[in-house]
Tab-separated table of C-alpha atoms and ligand atoms in Angstrom:
chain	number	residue	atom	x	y	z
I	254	UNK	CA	18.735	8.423	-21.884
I	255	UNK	CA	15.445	7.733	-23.341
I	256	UNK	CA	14.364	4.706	-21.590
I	257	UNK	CA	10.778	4.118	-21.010
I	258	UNK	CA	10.229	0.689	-19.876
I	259	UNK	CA	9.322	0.091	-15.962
I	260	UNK	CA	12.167	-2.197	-15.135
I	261	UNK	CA	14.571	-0.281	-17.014
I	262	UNK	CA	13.776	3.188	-15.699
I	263	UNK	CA	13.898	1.597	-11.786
I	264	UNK	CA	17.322	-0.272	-12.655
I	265	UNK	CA	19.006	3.150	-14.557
I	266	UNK	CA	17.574	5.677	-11.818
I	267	UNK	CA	20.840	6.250	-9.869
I	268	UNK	CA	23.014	5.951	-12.530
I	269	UNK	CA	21.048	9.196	-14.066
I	270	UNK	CA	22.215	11.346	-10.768
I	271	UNK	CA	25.366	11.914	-9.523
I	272	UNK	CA	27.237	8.606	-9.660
I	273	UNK	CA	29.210	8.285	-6.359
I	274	UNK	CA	32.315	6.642	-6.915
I	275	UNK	CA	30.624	4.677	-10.308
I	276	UNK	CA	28.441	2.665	-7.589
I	277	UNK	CA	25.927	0.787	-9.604
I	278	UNK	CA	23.815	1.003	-6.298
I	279	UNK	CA	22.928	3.851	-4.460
I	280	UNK	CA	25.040	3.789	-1.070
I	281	UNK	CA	23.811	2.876	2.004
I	282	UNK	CA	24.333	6.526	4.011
I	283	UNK	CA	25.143	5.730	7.261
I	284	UNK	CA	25.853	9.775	8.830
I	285	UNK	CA	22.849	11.034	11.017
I	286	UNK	CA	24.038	14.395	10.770
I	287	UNK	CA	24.906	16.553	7.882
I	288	UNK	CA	27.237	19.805	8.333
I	289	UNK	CA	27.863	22.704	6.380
I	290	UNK	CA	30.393	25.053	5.044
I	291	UNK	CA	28.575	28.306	6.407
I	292	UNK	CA	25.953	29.256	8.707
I	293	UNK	CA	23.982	30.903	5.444
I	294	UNK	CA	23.858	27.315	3.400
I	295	UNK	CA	23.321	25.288	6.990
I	296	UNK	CA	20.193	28.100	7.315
I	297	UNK	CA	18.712	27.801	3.984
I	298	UNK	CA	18.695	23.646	3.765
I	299	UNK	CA	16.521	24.412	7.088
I	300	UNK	CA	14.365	26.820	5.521
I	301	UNK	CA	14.132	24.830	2.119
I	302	UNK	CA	15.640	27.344	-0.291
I	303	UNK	CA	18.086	25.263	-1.017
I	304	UNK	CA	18.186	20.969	-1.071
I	305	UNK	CA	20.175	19.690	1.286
I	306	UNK	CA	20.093	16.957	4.479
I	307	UNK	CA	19.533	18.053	8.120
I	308	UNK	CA	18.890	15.373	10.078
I	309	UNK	CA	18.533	11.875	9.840
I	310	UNK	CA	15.025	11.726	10.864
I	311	UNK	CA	14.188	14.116	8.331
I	312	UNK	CA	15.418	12.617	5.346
I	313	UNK	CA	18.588	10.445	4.504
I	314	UNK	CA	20.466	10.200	0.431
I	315	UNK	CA	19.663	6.676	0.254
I	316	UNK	CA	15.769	7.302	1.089
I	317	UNK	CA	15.572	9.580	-1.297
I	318	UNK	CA	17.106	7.409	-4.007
I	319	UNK	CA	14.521	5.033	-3.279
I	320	UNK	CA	11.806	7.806	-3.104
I	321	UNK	CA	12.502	8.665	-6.233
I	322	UNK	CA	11.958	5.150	-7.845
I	323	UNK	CA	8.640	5.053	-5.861
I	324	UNK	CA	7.354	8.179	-7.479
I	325	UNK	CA	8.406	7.366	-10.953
I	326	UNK	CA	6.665	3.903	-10.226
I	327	UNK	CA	3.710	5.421	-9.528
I	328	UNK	CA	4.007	8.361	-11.707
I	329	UNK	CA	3.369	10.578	-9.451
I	330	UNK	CA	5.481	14.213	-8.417
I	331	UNK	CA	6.844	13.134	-4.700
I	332	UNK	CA	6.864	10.106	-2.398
I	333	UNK	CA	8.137	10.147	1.716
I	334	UNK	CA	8.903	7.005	2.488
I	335	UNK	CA	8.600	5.934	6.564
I	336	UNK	CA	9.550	2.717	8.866
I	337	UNK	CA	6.791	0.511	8.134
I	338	UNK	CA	3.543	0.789	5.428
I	339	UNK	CA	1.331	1.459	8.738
I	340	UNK	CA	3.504	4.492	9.836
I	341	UNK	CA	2.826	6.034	6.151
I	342	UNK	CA	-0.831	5.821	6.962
I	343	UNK	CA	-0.139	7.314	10.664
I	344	UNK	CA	1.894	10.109	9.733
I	345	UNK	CA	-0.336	11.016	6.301
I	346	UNK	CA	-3.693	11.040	8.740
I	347	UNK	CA	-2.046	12.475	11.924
I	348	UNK	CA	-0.846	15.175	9.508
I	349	UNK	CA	-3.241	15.860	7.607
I	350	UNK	CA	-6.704	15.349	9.338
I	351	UNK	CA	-7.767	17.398	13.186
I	352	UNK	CA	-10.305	16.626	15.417
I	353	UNK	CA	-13.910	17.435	14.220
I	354	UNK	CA	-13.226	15.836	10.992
I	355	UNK	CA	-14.986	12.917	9.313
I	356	UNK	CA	-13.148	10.126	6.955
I	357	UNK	CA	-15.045	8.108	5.022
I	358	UNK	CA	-13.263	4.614	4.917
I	359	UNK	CA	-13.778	1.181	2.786
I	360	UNK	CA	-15.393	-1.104	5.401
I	361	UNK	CA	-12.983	-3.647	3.441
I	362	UNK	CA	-9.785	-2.810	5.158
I	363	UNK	CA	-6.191	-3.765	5.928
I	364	UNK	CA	-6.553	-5.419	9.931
I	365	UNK	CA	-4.465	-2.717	11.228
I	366	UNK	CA	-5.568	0.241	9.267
I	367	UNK	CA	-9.009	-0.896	10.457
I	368	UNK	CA	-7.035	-0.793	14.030
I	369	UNK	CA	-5.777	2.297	13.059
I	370	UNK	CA	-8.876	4.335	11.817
I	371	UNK	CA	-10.798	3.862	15.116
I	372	UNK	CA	-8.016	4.528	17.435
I	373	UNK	CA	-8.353	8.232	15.413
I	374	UNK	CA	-11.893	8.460	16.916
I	375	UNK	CA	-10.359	8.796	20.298
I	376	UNK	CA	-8.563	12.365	18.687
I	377	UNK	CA	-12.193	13.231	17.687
I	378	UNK	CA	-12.101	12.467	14.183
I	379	UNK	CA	-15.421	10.780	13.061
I	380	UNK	CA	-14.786	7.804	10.788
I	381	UNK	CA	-17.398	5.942	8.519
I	382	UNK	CA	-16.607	2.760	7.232
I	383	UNK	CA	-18.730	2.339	4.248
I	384	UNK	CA	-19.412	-0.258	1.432
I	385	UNK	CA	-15.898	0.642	-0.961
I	386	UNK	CA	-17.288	-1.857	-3.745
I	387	UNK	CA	-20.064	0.518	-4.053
I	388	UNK	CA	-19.532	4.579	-4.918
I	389	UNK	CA	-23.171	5.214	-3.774
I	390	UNK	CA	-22.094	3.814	-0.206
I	391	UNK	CA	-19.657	6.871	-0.170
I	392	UNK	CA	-21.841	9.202	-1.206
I	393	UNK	CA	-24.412	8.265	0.971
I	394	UNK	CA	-21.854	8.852	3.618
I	395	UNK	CA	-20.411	12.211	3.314
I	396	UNK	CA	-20.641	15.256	5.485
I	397	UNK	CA	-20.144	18.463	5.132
I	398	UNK	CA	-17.235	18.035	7.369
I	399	UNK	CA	-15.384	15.036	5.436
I	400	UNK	CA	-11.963	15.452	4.886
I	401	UNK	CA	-10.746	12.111	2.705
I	402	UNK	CA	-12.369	9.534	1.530
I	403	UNK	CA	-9.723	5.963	2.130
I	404	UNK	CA	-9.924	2.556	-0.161
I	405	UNK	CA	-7.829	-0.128	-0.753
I	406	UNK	CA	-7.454	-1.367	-4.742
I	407	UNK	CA	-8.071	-5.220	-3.980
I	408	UNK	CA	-9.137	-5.910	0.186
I	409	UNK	CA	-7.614	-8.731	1.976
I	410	UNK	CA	-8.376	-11.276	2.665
I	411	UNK	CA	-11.862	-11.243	0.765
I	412	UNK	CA	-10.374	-9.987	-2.336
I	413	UNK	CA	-12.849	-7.521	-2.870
I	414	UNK	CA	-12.217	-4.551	-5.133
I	415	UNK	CA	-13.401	-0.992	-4.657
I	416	UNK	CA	-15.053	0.867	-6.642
I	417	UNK	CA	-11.928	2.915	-7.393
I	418	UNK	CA	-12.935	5.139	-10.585
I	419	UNK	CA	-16.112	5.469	-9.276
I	420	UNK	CA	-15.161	7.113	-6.074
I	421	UNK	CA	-12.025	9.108	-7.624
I	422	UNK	CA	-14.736	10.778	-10.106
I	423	UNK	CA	-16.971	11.309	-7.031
I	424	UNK	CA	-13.814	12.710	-4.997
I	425	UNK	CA	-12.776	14.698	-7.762
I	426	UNK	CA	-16.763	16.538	-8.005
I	427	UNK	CA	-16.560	17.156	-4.147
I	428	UNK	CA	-13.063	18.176	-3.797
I	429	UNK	CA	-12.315	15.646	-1.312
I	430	UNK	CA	-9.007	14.113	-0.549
I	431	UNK	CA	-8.855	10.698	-2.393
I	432	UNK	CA	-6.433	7.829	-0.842
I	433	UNK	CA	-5.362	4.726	-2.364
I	434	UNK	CA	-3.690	2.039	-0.959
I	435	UNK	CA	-2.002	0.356	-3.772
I	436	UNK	CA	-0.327	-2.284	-1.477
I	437	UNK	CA	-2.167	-5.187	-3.036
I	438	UNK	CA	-2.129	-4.395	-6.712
I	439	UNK	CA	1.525	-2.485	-6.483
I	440	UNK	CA	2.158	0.133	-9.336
I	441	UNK	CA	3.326	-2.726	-11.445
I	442	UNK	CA	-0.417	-3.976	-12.155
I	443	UNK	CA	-2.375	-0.352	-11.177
I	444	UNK	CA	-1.651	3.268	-10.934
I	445	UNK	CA	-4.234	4.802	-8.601
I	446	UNK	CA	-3.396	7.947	-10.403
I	447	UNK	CA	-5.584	6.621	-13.298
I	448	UNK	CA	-8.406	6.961	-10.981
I	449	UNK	CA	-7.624	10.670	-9.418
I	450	UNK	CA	-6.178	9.492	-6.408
I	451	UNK	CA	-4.659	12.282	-4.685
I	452	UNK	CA	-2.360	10.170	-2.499
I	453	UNK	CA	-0.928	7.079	-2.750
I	454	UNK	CA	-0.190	4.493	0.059
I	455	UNK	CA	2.091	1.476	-0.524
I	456	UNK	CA	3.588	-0.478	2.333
I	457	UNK	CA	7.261	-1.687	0.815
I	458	UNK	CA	7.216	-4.183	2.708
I	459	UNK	CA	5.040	-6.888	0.645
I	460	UNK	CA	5.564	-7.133	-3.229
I	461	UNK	CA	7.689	-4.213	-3.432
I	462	UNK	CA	10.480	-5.375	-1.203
I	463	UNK	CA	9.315	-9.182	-2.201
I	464	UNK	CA	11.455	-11.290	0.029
I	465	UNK	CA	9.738	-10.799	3.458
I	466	UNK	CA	13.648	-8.855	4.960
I	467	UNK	CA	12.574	-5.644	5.221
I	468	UNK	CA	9.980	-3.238	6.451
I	469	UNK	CA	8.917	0.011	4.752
I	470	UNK	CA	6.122	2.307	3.610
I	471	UNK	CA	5.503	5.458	1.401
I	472	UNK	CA	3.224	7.846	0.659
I	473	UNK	CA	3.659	9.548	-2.952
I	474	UNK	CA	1.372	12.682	-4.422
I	475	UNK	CA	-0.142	12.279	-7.340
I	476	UNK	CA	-0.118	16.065	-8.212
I	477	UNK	CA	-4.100	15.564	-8.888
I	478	UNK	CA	-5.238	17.519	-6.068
I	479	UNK	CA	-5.694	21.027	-5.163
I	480	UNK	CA	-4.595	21.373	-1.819
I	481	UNK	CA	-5.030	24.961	-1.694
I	482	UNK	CA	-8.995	24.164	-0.968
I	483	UNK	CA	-7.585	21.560	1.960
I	484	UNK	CA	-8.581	23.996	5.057
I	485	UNK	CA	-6.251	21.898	7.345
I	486	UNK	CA	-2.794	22.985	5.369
I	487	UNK	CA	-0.778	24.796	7.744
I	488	UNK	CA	0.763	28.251	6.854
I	489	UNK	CA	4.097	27.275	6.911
I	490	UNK	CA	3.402	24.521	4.374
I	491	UNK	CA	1.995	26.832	1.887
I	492	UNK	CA	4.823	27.349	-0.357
I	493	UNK	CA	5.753	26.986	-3.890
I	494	UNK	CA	3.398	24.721	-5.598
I	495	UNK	CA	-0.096	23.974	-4.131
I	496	UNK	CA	-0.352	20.537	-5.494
I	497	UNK	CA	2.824	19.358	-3.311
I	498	UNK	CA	1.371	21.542	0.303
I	499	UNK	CA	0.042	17.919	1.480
I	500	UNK	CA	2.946	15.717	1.339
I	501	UNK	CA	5.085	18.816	2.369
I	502	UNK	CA	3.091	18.355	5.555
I	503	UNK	CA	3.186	14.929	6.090
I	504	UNK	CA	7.375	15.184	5.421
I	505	UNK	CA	7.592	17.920	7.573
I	506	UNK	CA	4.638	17.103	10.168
I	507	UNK	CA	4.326	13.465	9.806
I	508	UNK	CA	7.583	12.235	9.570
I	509	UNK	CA	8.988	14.220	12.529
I	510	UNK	CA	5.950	13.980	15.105
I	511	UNK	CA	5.602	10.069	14.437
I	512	UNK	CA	9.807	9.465	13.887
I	513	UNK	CA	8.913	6.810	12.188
I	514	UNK	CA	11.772	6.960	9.680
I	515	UNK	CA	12.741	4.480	7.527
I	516	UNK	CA	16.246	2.856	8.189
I	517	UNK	CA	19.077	3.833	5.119
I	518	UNK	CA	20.057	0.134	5.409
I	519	UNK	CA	16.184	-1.002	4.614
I	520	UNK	CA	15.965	1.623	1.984
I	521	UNK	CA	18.932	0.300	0.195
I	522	UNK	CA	17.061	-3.341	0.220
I	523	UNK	CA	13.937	-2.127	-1.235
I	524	UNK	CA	15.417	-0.553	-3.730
I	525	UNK	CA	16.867	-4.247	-4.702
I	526	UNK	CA	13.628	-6.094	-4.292
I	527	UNK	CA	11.758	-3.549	-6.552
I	528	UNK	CA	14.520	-4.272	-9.634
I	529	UNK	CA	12.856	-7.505	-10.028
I	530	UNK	CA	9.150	-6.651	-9.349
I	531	UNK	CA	8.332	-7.306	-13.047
I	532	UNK	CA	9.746	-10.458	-12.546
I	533	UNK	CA	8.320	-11.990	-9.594
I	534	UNK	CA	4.980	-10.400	-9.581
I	535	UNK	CA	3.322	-11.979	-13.049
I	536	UNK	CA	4.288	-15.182	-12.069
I	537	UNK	CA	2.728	-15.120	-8.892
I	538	UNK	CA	-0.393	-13.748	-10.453
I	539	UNK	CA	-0.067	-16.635	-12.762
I	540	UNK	CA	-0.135	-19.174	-9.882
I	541	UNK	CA	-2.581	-17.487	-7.436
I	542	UNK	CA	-4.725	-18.186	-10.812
I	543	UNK	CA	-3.848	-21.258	-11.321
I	544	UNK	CA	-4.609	-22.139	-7.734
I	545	UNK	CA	-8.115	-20.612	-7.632
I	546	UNK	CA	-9.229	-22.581	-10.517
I	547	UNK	CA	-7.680	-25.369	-8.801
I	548	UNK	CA	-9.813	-24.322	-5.470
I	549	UNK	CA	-12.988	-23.682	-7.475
I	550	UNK	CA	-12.932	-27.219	-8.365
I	551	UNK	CA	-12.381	-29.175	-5.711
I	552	UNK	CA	-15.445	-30.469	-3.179
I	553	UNK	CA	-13.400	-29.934	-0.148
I	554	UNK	CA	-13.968	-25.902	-0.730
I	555	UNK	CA	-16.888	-23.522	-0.141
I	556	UNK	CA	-15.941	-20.116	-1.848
I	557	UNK	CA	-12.677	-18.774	-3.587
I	558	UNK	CA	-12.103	-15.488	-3.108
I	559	UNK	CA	-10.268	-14.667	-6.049
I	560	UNK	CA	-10.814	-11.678	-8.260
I	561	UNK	CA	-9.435	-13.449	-11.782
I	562	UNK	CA	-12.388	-16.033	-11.518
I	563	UNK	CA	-15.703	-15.128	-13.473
I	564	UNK	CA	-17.600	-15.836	-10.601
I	565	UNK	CA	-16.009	-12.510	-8.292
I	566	UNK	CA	-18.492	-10.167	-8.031
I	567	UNK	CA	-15.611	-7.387	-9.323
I	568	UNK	CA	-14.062	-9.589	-12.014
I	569	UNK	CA	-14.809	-7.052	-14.683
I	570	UNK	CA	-13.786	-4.365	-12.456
I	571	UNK	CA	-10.530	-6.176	-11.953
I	572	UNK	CA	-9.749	-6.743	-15.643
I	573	UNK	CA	-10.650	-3.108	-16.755
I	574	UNK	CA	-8.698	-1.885	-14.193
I	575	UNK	CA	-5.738	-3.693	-13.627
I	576	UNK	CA	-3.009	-5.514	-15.688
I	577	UNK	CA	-3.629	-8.525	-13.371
I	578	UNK	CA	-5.666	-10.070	-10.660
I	579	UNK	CA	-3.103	-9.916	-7.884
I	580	UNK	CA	-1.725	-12.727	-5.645
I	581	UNK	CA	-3.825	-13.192	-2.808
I	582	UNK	CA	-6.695	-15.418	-2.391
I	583	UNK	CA	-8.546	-17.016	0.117
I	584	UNK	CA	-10.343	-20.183	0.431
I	585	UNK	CA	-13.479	-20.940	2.547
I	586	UNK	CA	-13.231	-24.873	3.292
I	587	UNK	CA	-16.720	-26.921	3.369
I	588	UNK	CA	-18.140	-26.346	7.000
I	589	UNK	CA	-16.816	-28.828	9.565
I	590	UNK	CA	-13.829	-29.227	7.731
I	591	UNK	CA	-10.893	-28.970	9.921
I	592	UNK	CA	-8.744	-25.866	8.463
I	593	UNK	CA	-5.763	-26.030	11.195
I	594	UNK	CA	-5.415	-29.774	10.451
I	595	UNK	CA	-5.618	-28.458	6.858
I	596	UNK	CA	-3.117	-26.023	7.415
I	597	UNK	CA	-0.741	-28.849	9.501
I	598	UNK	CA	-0.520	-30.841	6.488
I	599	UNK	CA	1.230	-28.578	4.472
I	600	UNK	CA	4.480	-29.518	3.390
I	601	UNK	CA	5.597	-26.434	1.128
I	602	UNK	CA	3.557	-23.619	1.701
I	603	UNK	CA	4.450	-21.802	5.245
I	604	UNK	CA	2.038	-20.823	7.890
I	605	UNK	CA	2.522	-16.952	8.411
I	606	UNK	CA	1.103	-13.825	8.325
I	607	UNK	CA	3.186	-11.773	5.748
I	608	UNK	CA	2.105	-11.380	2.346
I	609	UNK	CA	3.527	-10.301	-0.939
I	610	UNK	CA	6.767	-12.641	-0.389
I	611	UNK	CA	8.425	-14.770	-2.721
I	612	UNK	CA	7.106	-18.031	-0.867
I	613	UNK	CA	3.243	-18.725	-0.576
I	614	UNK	CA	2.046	-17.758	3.285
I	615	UNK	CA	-1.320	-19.424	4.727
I	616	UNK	CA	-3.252	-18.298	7.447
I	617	UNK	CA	-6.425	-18.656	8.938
I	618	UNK	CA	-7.158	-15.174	9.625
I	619	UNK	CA	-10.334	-15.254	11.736
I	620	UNK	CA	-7.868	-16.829	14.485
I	621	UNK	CA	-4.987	-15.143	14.041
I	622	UNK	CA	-4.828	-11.462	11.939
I	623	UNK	CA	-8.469	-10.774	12.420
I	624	UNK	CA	-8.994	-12.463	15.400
I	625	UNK	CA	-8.811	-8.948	17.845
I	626	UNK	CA	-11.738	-7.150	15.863
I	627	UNK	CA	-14.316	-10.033	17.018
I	628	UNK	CA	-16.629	-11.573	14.731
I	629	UNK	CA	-19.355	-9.314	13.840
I	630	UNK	CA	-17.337	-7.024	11.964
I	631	UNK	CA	-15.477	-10.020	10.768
I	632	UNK	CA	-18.678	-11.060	9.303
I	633	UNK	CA	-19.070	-7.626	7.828
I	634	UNK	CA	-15.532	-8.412	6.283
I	635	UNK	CA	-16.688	-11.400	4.282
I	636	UNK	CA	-14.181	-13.739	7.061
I	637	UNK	CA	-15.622	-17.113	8.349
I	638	UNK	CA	-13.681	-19.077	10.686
I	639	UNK	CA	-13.010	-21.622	8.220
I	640	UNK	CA	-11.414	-18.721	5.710
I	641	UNK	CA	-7.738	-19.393	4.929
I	642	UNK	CA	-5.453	-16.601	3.212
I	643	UNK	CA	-3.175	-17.801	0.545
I	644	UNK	CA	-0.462	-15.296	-0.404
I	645	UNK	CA	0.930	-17.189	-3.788
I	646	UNK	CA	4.487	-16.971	-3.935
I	647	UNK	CA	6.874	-18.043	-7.042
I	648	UNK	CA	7.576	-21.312	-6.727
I	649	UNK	CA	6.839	-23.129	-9.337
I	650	UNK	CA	3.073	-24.574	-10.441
I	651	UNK	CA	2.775	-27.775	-9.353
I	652	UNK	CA	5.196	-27.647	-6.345
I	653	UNK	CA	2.216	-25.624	-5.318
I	654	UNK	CA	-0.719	-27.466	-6.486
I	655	UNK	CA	0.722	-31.130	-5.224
I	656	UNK	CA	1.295	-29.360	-1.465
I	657	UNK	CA	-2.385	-28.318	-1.227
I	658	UNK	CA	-4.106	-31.188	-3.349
I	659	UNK	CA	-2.199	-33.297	-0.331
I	660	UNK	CA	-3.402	-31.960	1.854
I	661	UNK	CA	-7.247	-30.872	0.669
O	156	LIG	C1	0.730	-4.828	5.057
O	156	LIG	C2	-0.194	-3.744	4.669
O	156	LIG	C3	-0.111	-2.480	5.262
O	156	LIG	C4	0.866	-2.171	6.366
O	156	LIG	O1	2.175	-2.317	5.973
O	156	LIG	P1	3.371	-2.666	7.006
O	156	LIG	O2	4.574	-2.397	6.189
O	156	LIG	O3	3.200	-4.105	7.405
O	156	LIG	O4	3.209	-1.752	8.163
O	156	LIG	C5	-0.988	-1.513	4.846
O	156	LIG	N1	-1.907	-1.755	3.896
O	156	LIG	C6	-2.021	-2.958	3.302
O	156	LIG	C7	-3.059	-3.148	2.252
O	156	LIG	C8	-1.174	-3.995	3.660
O	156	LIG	O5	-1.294	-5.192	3.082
């Protein structure tokens, strides 16, 4: 089949292997454990000569269906998917970085990669969190012992967006390990490939999965870097082609040390949610725009954080780089306006803190998501206490615009 088109490709991908019992869907594999005819074949799935299931830790048939649609998502040679978006980023640095190390992080980070990243000092590896916006931040940064340098495309809840060619061209010069967390943009509207990314993060969970029923995370290689000048590859990992050594690694490392598998059942609901991510995903761009413009105007708010207005100090960034601005924003309201009475009034939207669902989420984040990391690196974040996150959902326009000019 020559099909090309991103939808198509995701919705045809099973039907292109071995169709089990003309199931349109890929079957929800249930067995932990796998047996063999012979001792030889049960031997050489263990030894990876030959493909094959061992345990259901390890890997499961309906993972790897959905693996596969990640990595031709992202365009990329491999994914390993795990539980939860947060156990991708365990298991990948667990795996891949030792004590003595030094990452070099976006100071613009995910709450609980942020959480994380300085639980890893404790193991003796040195993290900086640096300026991401800025490439010169980075480089002002590095040691001669840094190991991987760790953005996110578009930061929540400030919305800002790193300087992601920048630092893949710098990563690429040094030889260091570039990671990208696509969560926010999703390979529908960015592939961090485009930028050298070496890995790729995406927790499932959000836009991927889309309806807020199911957790999940993955961790795909790009095939852009050399892993054979990665000291901390371990022997038995150094097989067959050097650009896959690092997510052999975290499959074999970071997937069985953390056990942090991802349930067949979930799998099999991903794989649903991301047959309609070119669906769902423009049209909440299209209202998360709509709403900032509606934001921008109105006297009851400070600041929009939104990267599709001019006034974002990335907005050219963000149009060069991606096919659209994304569908988070946040709002700063006027000072000694009261954002939980705010927040009360709401009649549509839902207080939570998910994001990347079908409905739009609110949340005041200094008191809730950021509340644990105090407030001066909240302030280093961009958060004031009167910030509210918006995750735009798809309901439609001015469902969305009535709730909030109600209650503004
Ligand atoms: C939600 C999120 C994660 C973590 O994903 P979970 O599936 O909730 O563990 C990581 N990175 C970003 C940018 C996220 O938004």
């Amino acid at each position: 089949m020559n099909i090309k088109g991103f939808t198509t490709k995701i919705l045809h991908l099973d039907r292109q292997k071995t169709i089990e019992h003309g199931s349109v869907h890929k079957p929800v594999h249930n067995s932990v454990a796998y047996a063999y005819q012979t001792a030889e074949e049960l031997a050489a799935v263990f030894q990876g000569k030959e493909k094959g299931y061992s345990y259901g830790r390890q890997n499961n048939p309906t993972t790897t269906a959905l693996e596969e649609k990640i990595t031709l998502m992202e365009q990329g040679l491999e994914t390993v998917c795990f539980a939860t978006g947060m156990a991708a980023i365990s298991a990948a640095m667990f795996s891949l970085l030792r004590s003595g190390d030094h990452l070099i992080a976006s100071q613009y980070l995910f709450g609980n990669t942020n959480s994380l990243f300085n639980t890893l000092t404790q193991f003796g590896i040195q993290v900086s969190f640096v300026d991401g916006t800025d490439v010169s931040a980075v480089e002002e940064a590095v040691l001669p012992n840094t190991r991987a340098v760790f953005v996110e495309t578009i930061a929540n809840p400030c919305t800002q967006i790193a300087d992601l060619a920048g630092i893949g061209k710098f990563c690429e010069e040094r030889e260091l390990l570039y990671i990208v967390d696509n969560t926010m943009t999703s390979p529908l509207l960015f592939l961090p490939k485009d930028v050298k990314a070496g890995l790729v993060i995406n927790s499932l969970t959000k836009c991927i999965a889309g309806h807020a029923n199911v957790l999940g995370g993955a961790v795909t290689e790009t095939g852009l870097f050399d892993w054979s000048r990665f000291p901390n590859i371990l022997n038995n990992y150094k097989k067959g082609d050097y650009r896959r050594w690092g997510l052999l690694q975290i499959r074999k490392k970071g997937l069985r040390d953390t056990g942090a598998t991802l349930a067949p059942d979930s799998a099999s609901r991903i794989a649903l949610g991301a047959e309609t991510l070119e669906l769902r995903m423009p049209r909440a761009c299209t209202n998360a725009k709509a709403l900032a413009t509606f934001f921008d105007e109105h006297p009851a708010i400070e600041k929009v954080h939104y990267p599709g207005l001019e006034a974002h100090p990335q907005h050219d960034r963000g149009r060069d780089l991606f096919a659209d601005f994304g569908s988070l924003l946040s709002i700063d309201l006027v000072d000694g306006y009261d954002c939980f009475a705010f927040l009360n009034r709401l009649q549509c939207c839902v207080l939570s803190s998910h994001l990347g669902d079908n409905r739009t989420l609110c949340i005041p984040v200094a008191h809730t998501i950021f509340y644990e990391m105090g407030a001066e690196r909240r302030t280093s974040m961009g958060i004031s206490d009167n910030t509210v996150r918006i995750s735009v959902g798809i309901e439609d326009q001015q469902d969305l615009i009535a709730d909030f000019s109600n209650s503004l």
